[in-house]
Coordinates of C-alpha atoms in Angstrom, one line a residue:
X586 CA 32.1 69.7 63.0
X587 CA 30.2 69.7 66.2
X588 CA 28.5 65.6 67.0
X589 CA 28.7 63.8 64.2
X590 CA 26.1 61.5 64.9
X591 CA 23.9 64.2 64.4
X592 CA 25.1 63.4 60.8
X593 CA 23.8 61.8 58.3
X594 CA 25.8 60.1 55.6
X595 CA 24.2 58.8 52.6
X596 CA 26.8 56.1 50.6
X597 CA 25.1 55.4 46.6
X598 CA 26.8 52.2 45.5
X599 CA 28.0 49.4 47.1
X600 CA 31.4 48.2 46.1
X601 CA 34.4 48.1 47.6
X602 CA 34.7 51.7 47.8
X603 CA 31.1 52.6 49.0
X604 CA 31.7 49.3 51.6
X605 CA 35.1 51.0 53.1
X606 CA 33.5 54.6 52.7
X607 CA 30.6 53.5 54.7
X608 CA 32.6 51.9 57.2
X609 CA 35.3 54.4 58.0
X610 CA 31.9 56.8 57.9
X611 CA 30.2 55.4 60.5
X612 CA 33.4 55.1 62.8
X613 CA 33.7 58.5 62.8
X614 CA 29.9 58.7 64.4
X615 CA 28.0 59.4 61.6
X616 CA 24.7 57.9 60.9
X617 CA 25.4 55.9 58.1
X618 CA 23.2 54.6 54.8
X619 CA 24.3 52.5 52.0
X620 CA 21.9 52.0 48.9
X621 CA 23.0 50.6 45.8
X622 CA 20.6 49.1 42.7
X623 CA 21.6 46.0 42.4
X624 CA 20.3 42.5 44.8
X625 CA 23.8 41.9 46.0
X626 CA 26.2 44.0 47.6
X627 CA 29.6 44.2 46.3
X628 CA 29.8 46.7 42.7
X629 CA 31.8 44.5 40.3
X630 CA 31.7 41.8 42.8
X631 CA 29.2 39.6 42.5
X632 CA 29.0 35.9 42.6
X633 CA 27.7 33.5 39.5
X634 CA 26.7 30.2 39.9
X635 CA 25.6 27.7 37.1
X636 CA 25.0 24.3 38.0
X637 CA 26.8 23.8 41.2
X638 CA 30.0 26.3 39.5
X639 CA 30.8 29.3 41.3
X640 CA 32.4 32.3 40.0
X641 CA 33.9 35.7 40.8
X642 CA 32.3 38.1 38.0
X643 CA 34.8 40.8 39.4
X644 CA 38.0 41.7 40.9
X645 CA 40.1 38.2 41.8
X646 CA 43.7 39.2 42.8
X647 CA 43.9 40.4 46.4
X648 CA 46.8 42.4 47.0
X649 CA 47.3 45.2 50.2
X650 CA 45.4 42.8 52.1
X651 CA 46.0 44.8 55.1
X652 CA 43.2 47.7 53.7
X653 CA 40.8 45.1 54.5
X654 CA 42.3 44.6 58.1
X655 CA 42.1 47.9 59.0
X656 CA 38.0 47.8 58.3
X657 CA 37.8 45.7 60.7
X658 CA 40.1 46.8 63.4
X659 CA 38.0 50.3 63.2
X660 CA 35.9 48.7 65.5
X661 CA 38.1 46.4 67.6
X662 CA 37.6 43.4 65.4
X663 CA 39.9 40.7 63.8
X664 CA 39.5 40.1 60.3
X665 CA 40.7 36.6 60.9
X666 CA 37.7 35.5 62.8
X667 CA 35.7 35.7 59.4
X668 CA 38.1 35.7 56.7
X669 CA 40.8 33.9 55.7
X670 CA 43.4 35.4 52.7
X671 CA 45.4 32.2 51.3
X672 CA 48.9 33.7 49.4
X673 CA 49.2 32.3 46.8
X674 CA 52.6 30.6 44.5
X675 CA 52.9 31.6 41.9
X676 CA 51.5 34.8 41.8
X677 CA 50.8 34.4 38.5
X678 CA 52.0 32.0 35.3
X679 CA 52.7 33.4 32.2
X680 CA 52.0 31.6 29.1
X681 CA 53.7 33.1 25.8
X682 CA 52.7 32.7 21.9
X683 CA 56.1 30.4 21.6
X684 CA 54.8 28.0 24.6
X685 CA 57.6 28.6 26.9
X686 CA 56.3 29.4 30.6
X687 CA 57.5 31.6 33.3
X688 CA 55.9 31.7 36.6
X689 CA 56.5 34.7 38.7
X690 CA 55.9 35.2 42.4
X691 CA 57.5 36.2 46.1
X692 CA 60.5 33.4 46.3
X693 CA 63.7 35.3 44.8
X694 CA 65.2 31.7 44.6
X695 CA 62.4 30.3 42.0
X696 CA 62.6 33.6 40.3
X697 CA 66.1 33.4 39.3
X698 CA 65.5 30.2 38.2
X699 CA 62.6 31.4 36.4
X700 CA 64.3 34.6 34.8
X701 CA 67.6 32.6 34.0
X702 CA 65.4 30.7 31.4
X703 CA 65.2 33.6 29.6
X704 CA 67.9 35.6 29.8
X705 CA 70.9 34.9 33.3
X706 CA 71.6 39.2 32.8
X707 CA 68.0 40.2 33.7
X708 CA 68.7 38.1 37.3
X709 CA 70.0 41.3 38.9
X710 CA 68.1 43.5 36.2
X711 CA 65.0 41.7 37.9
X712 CA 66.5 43.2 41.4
X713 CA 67.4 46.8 40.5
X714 CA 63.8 47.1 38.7
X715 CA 62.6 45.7 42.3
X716 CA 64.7 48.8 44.1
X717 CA 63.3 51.3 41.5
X718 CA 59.9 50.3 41.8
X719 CA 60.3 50.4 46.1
X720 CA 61.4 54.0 45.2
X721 CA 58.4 55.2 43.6
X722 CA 56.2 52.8 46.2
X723 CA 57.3 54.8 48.7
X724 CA 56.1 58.2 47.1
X725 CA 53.4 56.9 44.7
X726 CA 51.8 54.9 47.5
X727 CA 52.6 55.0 50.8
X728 CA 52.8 59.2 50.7
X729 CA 50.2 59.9 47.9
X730 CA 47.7 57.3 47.6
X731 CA 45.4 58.5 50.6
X732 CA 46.3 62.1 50.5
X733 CA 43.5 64.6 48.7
X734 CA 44.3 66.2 45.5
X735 CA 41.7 68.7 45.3
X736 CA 43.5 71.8 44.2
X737 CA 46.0 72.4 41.4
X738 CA 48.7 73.5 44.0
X739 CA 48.1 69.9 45.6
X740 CA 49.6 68.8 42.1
X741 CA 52.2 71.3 41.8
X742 CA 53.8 70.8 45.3
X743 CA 54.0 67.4 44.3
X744 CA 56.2 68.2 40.8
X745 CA 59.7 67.7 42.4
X746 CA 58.8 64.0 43.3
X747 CA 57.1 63.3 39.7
X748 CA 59.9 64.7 38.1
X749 CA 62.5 62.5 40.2
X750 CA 60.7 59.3 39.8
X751 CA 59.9 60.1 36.3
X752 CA 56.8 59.8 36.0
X753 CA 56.5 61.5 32.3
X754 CA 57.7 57.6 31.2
X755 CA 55.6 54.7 30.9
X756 CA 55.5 51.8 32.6
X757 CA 57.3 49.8 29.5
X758 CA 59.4 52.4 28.5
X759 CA 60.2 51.3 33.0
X760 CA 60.6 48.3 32.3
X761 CA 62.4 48.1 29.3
X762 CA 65.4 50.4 31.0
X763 CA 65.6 47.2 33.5
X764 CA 64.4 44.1 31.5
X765 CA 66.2 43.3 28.2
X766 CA 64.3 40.4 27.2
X767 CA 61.8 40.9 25.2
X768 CA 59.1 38.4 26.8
X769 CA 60.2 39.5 29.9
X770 CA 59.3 43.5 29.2
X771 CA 55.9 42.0 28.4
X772 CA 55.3 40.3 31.5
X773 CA 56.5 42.6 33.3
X774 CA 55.1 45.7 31.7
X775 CA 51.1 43.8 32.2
X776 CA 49.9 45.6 35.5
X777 CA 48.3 48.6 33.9
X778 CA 46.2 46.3 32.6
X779 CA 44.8 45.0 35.8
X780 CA 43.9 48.6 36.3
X781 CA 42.7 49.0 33.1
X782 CA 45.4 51.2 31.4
X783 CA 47.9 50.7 28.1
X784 CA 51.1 49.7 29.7
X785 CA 52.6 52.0 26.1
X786 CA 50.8 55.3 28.1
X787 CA 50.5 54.8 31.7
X788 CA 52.7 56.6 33.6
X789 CA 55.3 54.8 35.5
X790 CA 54.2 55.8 38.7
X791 CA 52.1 52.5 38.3
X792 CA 55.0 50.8 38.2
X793 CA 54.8 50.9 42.2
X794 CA 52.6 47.3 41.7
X795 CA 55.8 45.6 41.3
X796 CA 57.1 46.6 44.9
X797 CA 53.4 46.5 46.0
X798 CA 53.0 42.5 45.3
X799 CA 56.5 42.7 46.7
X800 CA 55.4 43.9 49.9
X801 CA 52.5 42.2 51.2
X802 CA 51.7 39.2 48.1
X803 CA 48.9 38.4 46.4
X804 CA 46.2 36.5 48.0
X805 CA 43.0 34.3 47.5
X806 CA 40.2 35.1 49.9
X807 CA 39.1 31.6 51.2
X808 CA 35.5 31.5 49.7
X809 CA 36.7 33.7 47.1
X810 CA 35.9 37.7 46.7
X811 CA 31.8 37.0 47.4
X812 CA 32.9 35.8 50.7
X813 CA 34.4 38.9 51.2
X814 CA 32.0 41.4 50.0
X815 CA 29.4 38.9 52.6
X816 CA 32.0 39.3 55.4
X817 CA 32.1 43.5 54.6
X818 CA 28.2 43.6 55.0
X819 CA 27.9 41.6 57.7
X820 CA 30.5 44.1 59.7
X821 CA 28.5 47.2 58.2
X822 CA 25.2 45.5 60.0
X823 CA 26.5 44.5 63.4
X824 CA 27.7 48.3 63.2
X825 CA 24.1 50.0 62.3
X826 CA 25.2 50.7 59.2
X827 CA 21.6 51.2 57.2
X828 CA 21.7 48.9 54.2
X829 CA 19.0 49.4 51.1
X830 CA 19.2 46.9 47.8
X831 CA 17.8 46.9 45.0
X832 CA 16.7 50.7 44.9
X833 CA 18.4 52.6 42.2
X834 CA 19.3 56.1 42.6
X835 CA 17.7 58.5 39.7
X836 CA 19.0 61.8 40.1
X837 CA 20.5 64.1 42.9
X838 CA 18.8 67.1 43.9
X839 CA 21.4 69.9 44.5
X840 CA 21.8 73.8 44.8
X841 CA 24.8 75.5 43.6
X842 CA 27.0 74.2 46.6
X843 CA 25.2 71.7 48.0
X844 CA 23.5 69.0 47.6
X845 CA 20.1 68.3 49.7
X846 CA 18.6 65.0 48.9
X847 CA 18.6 62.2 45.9
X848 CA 15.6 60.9 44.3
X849 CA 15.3 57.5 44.0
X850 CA 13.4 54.5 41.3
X851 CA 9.9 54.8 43.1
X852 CA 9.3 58.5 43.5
X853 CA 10.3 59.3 47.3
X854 CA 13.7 61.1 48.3
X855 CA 16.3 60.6 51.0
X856 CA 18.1 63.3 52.7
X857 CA 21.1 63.5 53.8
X858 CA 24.0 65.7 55.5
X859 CA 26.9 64.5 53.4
X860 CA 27.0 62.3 49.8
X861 CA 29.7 59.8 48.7
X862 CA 29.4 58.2 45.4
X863 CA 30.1 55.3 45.0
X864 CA 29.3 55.3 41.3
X865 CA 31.5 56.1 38.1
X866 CA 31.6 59.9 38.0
X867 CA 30.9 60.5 34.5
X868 CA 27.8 58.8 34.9
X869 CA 27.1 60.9 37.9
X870 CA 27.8 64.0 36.6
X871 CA 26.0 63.2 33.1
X872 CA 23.0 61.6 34.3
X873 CA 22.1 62.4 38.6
X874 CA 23.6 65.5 37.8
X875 CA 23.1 67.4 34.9
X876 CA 26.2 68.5 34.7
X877 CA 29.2 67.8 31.8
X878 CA 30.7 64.7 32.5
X879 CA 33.9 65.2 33.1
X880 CA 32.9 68.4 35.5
X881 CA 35.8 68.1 37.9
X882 CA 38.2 66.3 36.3
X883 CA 41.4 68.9 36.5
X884 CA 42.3 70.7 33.3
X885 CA 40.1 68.3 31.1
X886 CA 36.8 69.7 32.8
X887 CA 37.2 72.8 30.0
X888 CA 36.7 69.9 27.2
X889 CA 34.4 67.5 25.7
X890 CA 34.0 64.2 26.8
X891 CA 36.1 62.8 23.7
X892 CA 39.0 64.2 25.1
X893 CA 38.8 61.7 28.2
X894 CA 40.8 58.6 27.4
X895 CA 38.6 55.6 28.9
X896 CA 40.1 52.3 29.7
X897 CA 39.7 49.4 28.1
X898 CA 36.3 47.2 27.7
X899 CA 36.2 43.8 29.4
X900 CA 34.6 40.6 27.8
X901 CA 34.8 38.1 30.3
X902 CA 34.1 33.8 30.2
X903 CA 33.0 32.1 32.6
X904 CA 32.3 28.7 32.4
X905 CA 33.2 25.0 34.3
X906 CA 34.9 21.8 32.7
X907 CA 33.6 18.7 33.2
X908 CA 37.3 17.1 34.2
X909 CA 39.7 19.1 36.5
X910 CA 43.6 20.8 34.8
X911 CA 45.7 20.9 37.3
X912 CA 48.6 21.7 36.1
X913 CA 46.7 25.1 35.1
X914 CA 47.9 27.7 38.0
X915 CA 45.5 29.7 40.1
X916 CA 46.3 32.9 37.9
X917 CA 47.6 32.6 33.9
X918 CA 48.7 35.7 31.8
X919 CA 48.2 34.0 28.1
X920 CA 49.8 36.5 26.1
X921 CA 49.8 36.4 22.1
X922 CA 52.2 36.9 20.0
X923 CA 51.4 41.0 19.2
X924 CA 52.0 42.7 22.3
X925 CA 52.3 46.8 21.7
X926 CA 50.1 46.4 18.3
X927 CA 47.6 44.3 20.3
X928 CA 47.3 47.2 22.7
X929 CA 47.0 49.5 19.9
X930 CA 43.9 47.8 18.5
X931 CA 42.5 48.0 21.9
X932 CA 42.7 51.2 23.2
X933 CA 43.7 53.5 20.2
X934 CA 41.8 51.8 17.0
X935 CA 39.1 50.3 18.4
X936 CA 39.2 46.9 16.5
X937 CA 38.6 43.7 18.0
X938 CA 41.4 41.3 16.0
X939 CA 41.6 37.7 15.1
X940 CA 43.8 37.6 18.3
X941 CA 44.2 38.2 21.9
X942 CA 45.8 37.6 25.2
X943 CA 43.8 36.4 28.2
X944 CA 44.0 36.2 32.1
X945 CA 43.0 33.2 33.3
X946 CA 41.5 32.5 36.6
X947 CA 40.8 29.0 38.1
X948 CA 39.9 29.1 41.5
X949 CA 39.6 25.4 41.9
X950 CA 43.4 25.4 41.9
X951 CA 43.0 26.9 45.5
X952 CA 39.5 26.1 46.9
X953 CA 37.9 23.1 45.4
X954 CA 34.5 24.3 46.5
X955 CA 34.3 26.8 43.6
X956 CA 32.9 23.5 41.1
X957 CA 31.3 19.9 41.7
X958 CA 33.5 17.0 42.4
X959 CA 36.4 16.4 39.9
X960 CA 35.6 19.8 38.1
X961 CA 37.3 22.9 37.8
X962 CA 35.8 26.4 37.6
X963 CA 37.4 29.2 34.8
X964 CA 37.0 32.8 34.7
X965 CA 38.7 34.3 31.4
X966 CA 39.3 37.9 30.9
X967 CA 40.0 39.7 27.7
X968 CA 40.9 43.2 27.3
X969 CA 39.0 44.5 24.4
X970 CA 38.0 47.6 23.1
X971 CA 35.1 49.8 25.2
X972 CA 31.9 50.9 23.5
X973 CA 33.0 53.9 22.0
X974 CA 33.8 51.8 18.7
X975 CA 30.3 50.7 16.7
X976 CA 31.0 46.7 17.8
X977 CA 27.7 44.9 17.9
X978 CA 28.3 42.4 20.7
X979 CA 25.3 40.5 20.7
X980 CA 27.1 38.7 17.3
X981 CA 30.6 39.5 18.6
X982 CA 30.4 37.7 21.8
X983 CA 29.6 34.7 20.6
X984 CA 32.2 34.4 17.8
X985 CA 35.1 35.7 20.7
X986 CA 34.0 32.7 22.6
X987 CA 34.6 30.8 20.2
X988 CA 38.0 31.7 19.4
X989 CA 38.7 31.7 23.1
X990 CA 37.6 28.3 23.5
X991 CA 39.5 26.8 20.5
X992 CA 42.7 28.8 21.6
X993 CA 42.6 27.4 25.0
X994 CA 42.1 24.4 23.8
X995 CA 44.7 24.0 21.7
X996 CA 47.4 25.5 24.4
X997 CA 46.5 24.8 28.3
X998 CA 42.8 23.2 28.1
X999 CA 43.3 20.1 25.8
X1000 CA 39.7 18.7 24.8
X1001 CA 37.9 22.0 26.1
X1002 CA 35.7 21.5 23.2
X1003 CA 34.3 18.1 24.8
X1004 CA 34.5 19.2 28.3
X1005 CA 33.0 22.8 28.9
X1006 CA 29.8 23.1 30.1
X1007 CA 27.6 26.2 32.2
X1008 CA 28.9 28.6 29.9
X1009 CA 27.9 32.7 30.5
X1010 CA 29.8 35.9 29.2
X1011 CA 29.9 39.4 30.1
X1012 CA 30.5 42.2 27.0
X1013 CA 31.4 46.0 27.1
X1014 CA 27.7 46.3 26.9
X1015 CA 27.1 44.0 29.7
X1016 CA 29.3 46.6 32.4
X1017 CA 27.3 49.7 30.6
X1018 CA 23.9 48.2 31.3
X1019 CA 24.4 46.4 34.2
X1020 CA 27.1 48.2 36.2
X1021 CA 26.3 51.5 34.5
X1022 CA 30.3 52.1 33.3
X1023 CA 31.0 55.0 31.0
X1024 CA 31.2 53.9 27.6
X1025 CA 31.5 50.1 29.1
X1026 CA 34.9 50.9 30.3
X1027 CA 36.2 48.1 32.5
X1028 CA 38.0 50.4 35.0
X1029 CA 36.5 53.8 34.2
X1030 CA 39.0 56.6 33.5
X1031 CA 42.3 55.7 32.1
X1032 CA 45.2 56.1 34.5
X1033 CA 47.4 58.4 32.4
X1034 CA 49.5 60.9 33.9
X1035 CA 47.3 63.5 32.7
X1036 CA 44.3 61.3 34.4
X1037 CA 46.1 61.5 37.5
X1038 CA 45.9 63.0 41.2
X1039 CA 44.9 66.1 40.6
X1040 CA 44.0 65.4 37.1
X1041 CA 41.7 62.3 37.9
X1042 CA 37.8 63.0 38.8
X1043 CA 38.1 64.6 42.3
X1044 CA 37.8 63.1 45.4
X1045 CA 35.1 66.1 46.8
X1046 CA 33.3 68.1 43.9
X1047 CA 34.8 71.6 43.7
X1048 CA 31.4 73.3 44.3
X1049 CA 29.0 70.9 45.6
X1050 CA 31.4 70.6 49.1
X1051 CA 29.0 67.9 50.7
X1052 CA 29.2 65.3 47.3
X1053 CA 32.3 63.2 47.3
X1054 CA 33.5 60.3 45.1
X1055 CA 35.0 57.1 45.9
X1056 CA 36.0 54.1 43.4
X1057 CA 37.8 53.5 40.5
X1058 CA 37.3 56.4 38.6
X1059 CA 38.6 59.1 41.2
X1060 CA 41.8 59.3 43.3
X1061 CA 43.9 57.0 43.4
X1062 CA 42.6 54.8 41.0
X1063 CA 41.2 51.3 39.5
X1064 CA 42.2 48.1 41.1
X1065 CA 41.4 47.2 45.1
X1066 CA 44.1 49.0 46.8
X1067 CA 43.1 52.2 45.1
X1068 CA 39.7 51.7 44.8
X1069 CA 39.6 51.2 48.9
X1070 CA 41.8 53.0 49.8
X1071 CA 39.8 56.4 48.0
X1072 CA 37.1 55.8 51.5
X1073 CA 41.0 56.8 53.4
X1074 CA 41.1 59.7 51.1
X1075 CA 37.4 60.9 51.6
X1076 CA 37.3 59.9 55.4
X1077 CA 40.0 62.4 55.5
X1078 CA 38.3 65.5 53.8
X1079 CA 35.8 65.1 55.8
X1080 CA 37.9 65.1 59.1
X1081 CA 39.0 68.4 57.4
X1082 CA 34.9 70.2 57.3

């Protein structure tokens, strides 16, 4: 490559993964322009507010905060002159069907305490897990997470380390070599599910979360994630970093191995040197494309789309209470009863049951500016099945609300009934229309071992060498620390033109 501000990079979408793609873009001298189709920056990150409640709509666990650090030190800033990460204890509080609690975070003191509740052996169960998972950290993340896997020999070199760390098990069948207690398996087999996989079929290799939160905590960005996304743009803008809303991208025009220019909602075209997408790729393939949708996506490109496994739908609650909870933590795992049959009817039957388990999400425990005076603010989450079932959610979300409510109600929110108000929900169909998500899947691609690396949608398209991919639905994966850390991955390849 010759000047690279004689180049021009063109970002489509703006979430966390177009954000940190356009950033690490434009410190490498290229001319830089972000576009995305919605009025707010941010992807799955945008910011509800009903009657003086404010809410998160997306991602609200901030873990690897350092990713975000780095963004700004490209350019000789310090994050902490605009933003403010807040760790957080407990990490998270589990609720189980039986009412007994466990709250799990950083302190190895409280921890014990915790665990010994349950069963005193998985005390030092609890620590060799921790040493296992720092094993796999240390290949899963810290030596393959920002490294492209664009060939099928980039997989096979990296066959000695999947074979060591076993990475053909799950993350509960992990778990359940360390943890004996059965409520503790399931709390401590729920990450995939923040990333949007079965913890019964996601490799292990996810199991690398546990040393992860280990590492570095999880955090609460002071102002929440919309304060984040804010801060983001307004780096990208003292940066020259071109920024279009509200102009929706309709279709790329390519040759056979490159792509020239993108069409966009009103007629007119933008050209452009080098293309990152920061959109799910099936989508892109299928519809800007032309092209089958799972194109590059390692040995499933030969077969139909009903051979991809998709993660899980989302239907999420938000809503405010008209007295505050606080003995509700900032993060609750409610977990029913079912666990692995529960996970069946999600992502292998496609049935939405009489029951559920919930992640909970009040932000008011932390920043009291999220709701009006002696009010609290909720966001609910619960995994359900994605669109490829024949659900009609226009009746079903109404009638999951309710059982939400009345559950909660009768558990941690006592008198919910009498006390919620500024109610909104977000369905399967809600991510498909609004976010434009395969199928309404939650986190796009499954992270299965065959849906990984190599196998995952690839981080540069294997003909079109000037398109490139970041997000959840490419390498590494779902979540914040994967989805960010893809721009790493792409910033690299194109170090390598």
């Amino acid at each position: 490559m010759t000047n690279p501000s004689d180049f021009k990079v063109l970002v489509v979408g703006g979430g966390f993964g177009g954000i940190a793609a356009a950033l690490r873009c434009r410190a490498l001298g290229f001319q830089v322009t972000l576009i995305d189709r919605l009025d707010n920056l941010g992807g799955r990150a945008q910011v509800l507010e009903i009657d003086g409640f404010k809410h998160d709509m997306g991602p609200t666990v901030i873990t690897a905060p350092f990713l975000f650090t780095e963004l700004f030190e490209l350019f000789n800033e310090d994050i902490n002159e605009h933003l403010t990460f807040l760790p957080l204890t407990p990490w998270y509080r589990y609720v189980f069907h039986n009412g007994q609690t466990f709250d799990y975070g950083n302190d190895m003191e409280r921890m014990k305490t915790e665990i010994k509740k349950f069963s005193p052996a998985d005390v030092e169960n609890y620590q060799n897990l921790i040493k296992a998972s720092e094993a796999i950290f240390n290949v899963g993340f810290s030596k393959l997470a920002h490294v492209p896997f664009q060939t099928i020999w980039s997989m096979i070199r990296q066959i000695p380390n999947l074979v060591r760390l076993r990475a053909d098990k799950t993350v509960n069948a992990f778990v359940k070599s360390y943890i004996k207690h059965p409520l503790l398996q399931q709390a401590f087999s729920i990450h995939p599910l923040l990333v949007g996989g079965n913890p019964f079929s996601t490799t292990s290799i996810y199991s690398l979360i546990h040393f992860l939160e280990k590492k570095w905590g999880i955090h609460f960005c002071e102002g929440g994630t919309g304060k984040l996304v804010m801060e983001l743009e307004a780096l990208m803008r003292r940066q020259a970093i071109k920024v279009i809303t509200q102009t929706e991208v309709k279709r790329i025009i390519y040759t056979d191995d490159k792509a020239e220019s993108v069409v966009l909602g009103n007629g007119s075209t933008l050209s452009f040197n080098y293309l990152i997408c920061n959109a799910d790729p099936p989508v892109v393939y299928e519809k800007l494309l032309g092209k089958r949708s799972n194109y590059s996506m390692g040995l499933k490109k030969w077969l139909p789309d009903r051979f991809v496994n998709y993660s899980m739908g989302l239907y999420v609650l938000f809503f405010g209470t008209k007295k505050q909870y606080p003995d509700v933590a900032h993060h609750t795992i409610w977990l029913t009863e079912r666990f692995k049959e529960l996970l069946k009817d999600i992502f292998d039957r496609g049935t939405l049951t009489k029951d559920f388990s919930l992640y909970i999400h009040r932000p008011t425990a932390t920043d009291k500016r999220f709701a009006p005076e002696n009010c609290d603010s909720f966001y609910v989450l619960c995994p359900v099945p994605n669109l490829r079932t024949q659900l009609n959610w226009d009746k079903e979300g109404s009638l999951l609300r309710d059982r939400i409510v009345q559950a909660l109600g009768e558990t941690i929110l006592p008198d919910i009934e009498n006390q919620i108000t500024a109610e909104y929900w977000m369905t399967p169909q809600t991510f498909k229309e609004k976010y434009l998500c395969a199928h309404g899947a939650g986190f796009s691609i499954a992270p299965n071992l065959t849906q990984s690396a190599w196998f995952r949608y690839h981080n540069q398209d294997p003909k079109i060498k000037n398109l490139f991919f970041v997000g959840a639905g490419t390498h590494p994966g779902a979540g914040l620390p994967g989805v960010v850390s893809s721009a790493k991955v792409v910033e690299q390849l194109l170090k390598d033109q």
